[in-house]
PDB file of C-alpha atoms in Angstrom:
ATOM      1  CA  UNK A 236     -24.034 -42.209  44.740  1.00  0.00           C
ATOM      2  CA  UNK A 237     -23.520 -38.809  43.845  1.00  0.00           C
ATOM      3  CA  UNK A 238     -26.341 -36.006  44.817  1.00  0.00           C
ATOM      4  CA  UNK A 239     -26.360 -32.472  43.631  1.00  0.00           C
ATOM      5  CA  UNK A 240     -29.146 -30.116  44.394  1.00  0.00           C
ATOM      6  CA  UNK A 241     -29.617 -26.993  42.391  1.00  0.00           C
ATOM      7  CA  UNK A 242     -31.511 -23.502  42.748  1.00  0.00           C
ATOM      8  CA  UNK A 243     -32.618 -21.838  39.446  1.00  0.00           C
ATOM      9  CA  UNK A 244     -31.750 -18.486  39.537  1.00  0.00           C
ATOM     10  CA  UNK A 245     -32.732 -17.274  35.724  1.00  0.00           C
ATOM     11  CA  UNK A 246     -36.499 -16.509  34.735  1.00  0.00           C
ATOM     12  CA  UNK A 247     -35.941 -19.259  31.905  1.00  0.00           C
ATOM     13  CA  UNK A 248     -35.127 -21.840  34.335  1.00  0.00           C
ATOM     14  CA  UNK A 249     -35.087 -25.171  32.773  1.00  0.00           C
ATOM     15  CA  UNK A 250     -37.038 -25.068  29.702  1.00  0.00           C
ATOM     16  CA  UNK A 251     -37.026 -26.894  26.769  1.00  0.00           C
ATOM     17  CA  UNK A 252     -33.190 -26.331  25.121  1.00  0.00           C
ATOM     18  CA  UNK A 253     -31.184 -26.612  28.054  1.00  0.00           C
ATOM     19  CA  UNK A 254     -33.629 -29.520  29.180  1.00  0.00           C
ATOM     20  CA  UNK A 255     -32.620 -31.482  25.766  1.00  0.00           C
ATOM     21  CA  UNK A 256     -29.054 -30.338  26.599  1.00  0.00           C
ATOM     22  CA  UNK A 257     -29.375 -31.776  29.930  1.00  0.00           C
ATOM     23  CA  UNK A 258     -31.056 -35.272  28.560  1.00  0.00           C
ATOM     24  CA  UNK A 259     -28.191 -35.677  25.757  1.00  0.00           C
ATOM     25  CA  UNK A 260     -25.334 -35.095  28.307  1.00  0.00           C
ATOM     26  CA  UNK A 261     -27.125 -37.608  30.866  1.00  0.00           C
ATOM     27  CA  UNK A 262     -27.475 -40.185  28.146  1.00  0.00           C
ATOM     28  CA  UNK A 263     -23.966 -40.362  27.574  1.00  0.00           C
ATOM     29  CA  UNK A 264     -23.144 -42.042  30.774  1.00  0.00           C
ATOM     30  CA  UNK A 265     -24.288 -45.661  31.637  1.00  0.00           C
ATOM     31  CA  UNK A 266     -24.924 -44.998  35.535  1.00  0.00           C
ATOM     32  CA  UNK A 267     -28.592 -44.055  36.769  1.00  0.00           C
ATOM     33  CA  UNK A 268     -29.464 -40.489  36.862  1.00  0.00           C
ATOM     34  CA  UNK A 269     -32.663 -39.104  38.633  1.00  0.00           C
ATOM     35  CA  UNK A 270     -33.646 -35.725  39.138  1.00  0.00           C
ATOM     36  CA  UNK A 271     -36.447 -35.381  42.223  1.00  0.00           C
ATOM     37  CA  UNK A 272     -38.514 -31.847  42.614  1.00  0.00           C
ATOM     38  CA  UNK A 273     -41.140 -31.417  45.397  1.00  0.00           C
ATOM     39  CA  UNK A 274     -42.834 -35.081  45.473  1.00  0.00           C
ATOM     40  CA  UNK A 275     -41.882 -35.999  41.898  1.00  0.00           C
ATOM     41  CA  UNK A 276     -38.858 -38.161  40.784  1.00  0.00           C
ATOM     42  CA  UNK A 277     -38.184 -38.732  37.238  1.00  0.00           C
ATOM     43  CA  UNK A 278     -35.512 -40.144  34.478  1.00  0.00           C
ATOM     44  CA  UNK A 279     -33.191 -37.457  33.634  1.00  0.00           C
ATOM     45  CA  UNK A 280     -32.556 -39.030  30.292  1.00  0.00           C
ATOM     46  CA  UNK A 281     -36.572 -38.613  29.277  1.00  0.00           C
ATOM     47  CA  UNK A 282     -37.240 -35.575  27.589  1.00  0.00           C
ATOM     48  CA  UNK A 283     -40.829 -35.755  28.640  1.00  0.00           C
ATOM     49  CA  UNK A 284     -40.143 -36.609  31.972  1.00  0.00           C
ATOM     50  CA  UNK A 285     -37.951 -33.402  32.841  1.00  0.00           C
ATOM     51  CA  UNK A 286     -40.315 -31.340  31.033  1.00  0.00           C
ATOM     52  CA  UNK A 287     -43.361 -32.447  33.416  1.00  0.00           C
ATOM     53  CA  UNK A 288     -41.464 -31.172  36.143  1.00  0.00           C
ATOM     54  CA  UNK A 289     -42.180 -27.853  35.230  1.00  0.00           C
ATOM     55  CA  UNK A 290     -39.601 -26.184  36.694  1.00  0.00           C
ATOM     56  CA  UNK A 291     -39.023 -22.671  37.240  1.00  0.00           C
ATOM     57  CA  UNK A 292     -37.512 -19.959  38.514  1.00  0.00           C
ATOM     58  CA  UNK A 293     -36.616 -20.521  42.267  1.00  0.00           C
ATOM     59  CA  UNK A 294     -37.143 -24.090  41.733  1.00  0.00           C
ATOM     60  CA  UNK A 295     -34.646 -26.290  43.520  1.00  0.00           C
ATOM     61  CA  UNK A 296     -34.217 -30.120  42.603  1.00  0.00           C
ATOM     62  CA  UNK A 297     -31.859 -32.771  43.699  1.00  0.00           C
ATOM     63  CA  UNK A 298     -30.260 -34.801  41.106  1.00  0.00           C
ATOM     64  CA  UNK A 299     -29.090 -38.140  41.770  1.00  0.00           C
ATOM     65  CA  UNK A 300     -26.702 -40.197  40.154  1.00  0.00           C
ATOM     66  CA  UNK A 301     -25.892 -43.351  40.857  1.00  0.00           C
ATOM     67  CA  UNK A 302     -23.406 -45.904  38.627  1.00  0.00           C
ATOM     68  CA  UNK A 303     -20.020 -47.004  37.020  1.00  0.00           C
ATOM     69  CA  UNK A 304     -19.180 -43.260  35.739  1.00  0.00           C
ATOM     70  CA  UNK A 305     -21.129 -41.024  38.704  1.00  0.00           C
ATOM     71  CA  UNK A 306     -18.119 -39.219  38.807  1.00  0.00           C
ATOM     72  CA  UNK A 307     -17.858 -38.250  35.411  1.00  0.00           C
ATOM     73  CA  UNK A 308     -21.747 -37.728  34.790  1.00  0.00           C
ATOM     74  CA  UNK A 309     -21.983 -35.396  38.152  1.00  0.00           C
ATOM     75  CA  UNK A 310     -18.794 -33.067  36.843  1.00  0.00           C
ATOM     76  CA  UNK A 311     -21.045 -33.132  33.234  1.00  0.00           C
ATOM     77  CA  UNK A 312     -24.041 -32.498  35.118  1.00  0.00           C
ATOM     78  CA  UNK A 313     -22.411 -29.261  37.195  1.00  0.00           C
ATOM     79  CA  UNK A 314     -20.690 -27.709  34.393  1.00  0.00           C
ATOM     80  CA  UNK A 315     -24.063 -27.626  32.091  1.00  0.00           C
ATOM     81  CA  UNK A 316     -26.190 -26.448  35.103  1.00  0.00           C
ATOM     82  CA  UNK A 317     -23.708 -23.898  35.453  1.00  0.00           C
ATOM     83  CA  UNK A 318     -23.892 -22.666  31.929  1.00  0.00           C
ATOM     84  CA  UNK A 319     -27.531 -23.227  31.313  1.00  0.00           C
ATOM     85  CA  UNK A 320     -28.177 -19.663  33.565  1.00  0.00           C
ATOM     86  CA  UNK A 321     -25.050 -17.733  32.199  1.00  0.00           C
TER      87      UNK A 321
END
C-alpha cells in the first residue's frame, strides 16, 4: 500500500476541474484508491464523492492506494497534485 498525504496550499484547492482531473487519472489504474479527510473516507474515482469532501485551502488528506499498479497510480497521483496548485 502506498499512502500520500497532501496540504493544499492554493485558495482553489481541490475544486471541481482538477477534482475530475484527479478522478480520470485514478480510474486508469485497476488498484484501490481512497482519499480520507478529517473523519471521512471516500472513492477517489467518484466524482461526487471527492466533491463532498469539500476541501479547501489548508486542507490536508491522505490518499491511499492500494493494488497491482500502486506504484504507477501514486507517481500519477503526485505529479497531478503537484500541478493542480501551479
Amino acid at each position: 500500500m502506498k499512502v500520500i498525504e497532501y496540504t493544499f496550499k492554493n485558495e482553489m484547492a481541490l475544486h471541481a476541474r482538477p477534482t475530475t482531473i484527479l478522478i480520470s487519472e485514478a480510474n486508469k489504474f485497476k488498484s484501490d484508491i481512497i482519499i480520507e479527510k478529517d473523519n471521512m473516507t471516500i472513492n477517489a474515482k467518484s466524482l461526487i464523492s471527492v466533491l463532498s469532501l469539500l476541501i479547501e485551502k489548508g486542507d490536508t488528506i491522505k490518499i491511499k492506494i492500494d493494488g497491482p499498479d500502486e506504484d504507477k497510480a501514486a507517481d500519477a497521483i503526485k505529479e497531478i497534485l503537484k500541478n493542480i496548485e501551479e
